[in-house]
């Protein structure tokens, strides 16, 4: 990706550090790649920048504004004029018109996202002069929505639905992009789940960085789109003998795909899904299908581990107390997976690497909220004498 703004120049080259206290407890070295240090707070910055640059290079999006050489004001008014009057009662049209009020280039970035990718896309669209329209499922933390709006994106919240349903947030985004294109807008449906620029950027940047920084024996990661684990896994496998472990929340089909060759979640037969996609409080991870990005990584995944919500909560609190890091739900699951994988290796110098996906600051109303945790029938670790995550019970 290019470095035409401060935002873009801060993407990638994140620190990869040893967790001294967790490593001490486990008796193996546990490293974390700090993807939360990207400017948008997650590794999605890498994917978003690469997907936008690819769309610009192929002409799907207009070129970004060239600062200092163009009259922004004039162009802005030009585009505002043509989208000022929205059709009453046509909500798709209203959304497109509202978003296009903010387009300087005449380009429109559309995506269905559970949050983090939208935040990266919104910031990049702002600096490049494109409009941004984000479709969000209604089961995600409210602070993500607020952040998207602050960044200037138009946000459309839809009820959660299965991917086969035309009203699934990804399908709604696809429909909105097609509608905008039919109106003559240079609109692109980013489609992070199927867009292989996502996988490619992790293969080209995240994977090599991790190899240079800690040369892990095992790499452990959950999958949202699958872009990170697939790209990193391909690079690490090509470099040597690194084991790749996938971490999966309850209700996702990936564990069963890796361990049994069938994409299936037991909740599908028991009909106890709390929500349509998967049955976990983890945000941004778990899949109900095999995406193109995940497909790139499956041949390199050696085994999968499922992590319960309770163990993720316990781990998040443990890591705050032992390392001072406030982490989000997917990171907590990654850390449980890293401990389990580390315990499979000989004690001493064995090295496991996993990813700090985002900060707990993004999760204060759900994962880091005592009432919410109770509402899901889970225990809040600070209520009692202190809970130790199950994976550490034999070793402490
Ligand atoms: N969880 C969070 C919070 C994330 O931001 C990300 C991506 N950086 C992931 C999980 C993993 O995502 P993916 O499989 O789409 O690369």
mmCIF file of C-alpha atoms and ligand atoms in Angstrom, residues 42-44 116 192 198 202 221-229 283-285 330 357-358, ligand 1:
data_model
loop_
_atom_site.group_PDB
_atom_site.id
_atom_site.type_symbol
_atom_site.label_atom_id
_atom_site.label_comp_id
_atom_site.label_asym_id
_atom_site.label_seq_id
_atom_site.Cartn_x
_atom_site.Cartn_y
_atom_site.Cartn_z
ATOM 1 C CA UNK A 42 -6.756 -3.252 14.391
ATOM 2 C CA UNK A 43 -4.995 -5.206 11.659
ATOM 3 C CA UNK A 44 -7.975 -4.398 9.468
ATOM 4 C CA UNK A 116 -13.263 -2.872 12.707
ATOM 5 C CA UNK A 192 -13.536 -8.220 2.719
ATOM 6 C CA UNK A 198 -7.085 -8.992 2.222
ATOM 7 C CA UNK A 202 -1.103 -10.293 5.320
ATOM 8 C CA UNK A 221 -4.986 -17.041 15.419
ATOM 9 C CA UNK A 222 -8.752 -16.836 15.173
ATOM 10 C CA UNK A 223 -10.495 -16.003 11.898
ATOM 11 C CA UNK A 224 -12.959 -13.238 11.099
ATOM 12 C CA UNK A 225 -12.608 -13.169 7.337
ATOM 13 C CA UNK A 226 -9.645 -15.547 7.530
ATOM 14 C CA UNK A 227 -7.364 -12.987 5.869
ATOM 15 C CA UNK A 228 -4.864 -12.724 8.720
ATOM 16 C CA UNK A 229 -4.434 -16.418 9.506
ATOM 17 C CA UNK A 283 -16.819 -10.019 18.168
ATOM 18 C CA UNK A 284 -15.186 -10.074 14.766
ATOM 19 C CA UNK A 285 -14.369 -13.789 14.690
ATOM 20 C CA UNK A 330 -11.001 -12.143 19.996
ATOM 21 C CA UNK A 357 -6.358 -7.906 17.499
ATOM 22 C CA UNK A 358 -7.792 -4.876 19.275
HETATM 23 N N1 LIG B 1 -10.733 -9.767 15.700
HETATM 24 C C1 LIG B 1 -10.594 -8.445 15.539
HETATM 25 C C2 LIG B 1 -11.111 -7.512 16.579
HETATM 26 C C3 LIG B 1 -9.958 -7.978 14.406
HETATM 27 O O1 LIG B 1 -9.805 -6.672 14.237
HETATM 28 C C4 LIG B 1 -9.472 -8.899 13.440
HETATM 29 C C5 LIG B 1 -8.722 -8.420 12.248
HETATM 30 N N2 LIG B 1 -7.617 -7.637 12.560
HETATM 31 C C6 LIG B 1 -9.652 -10.256 13.628
HETATM 32 C C7 LIG B 1 -10.295 -10.637 14.777
HETATM 33 C C8 LIG B 1 -9.207 -11.275 12.605
HETATM 34 O O2 LIG B 1 -9.687 -10.979 11.363
HETATM 35 P P1 LIG B 1 -9.469 -11.622 9.957
HETATM 36 O O3 LIG B 1 -9.642 -13.089 10.045
HETATM 37 O O4 LIG B 1 -10.579 -10.978 9.193
HETATM 38 O O5 LIG B 1 -8.162 -11.227 9.391
#
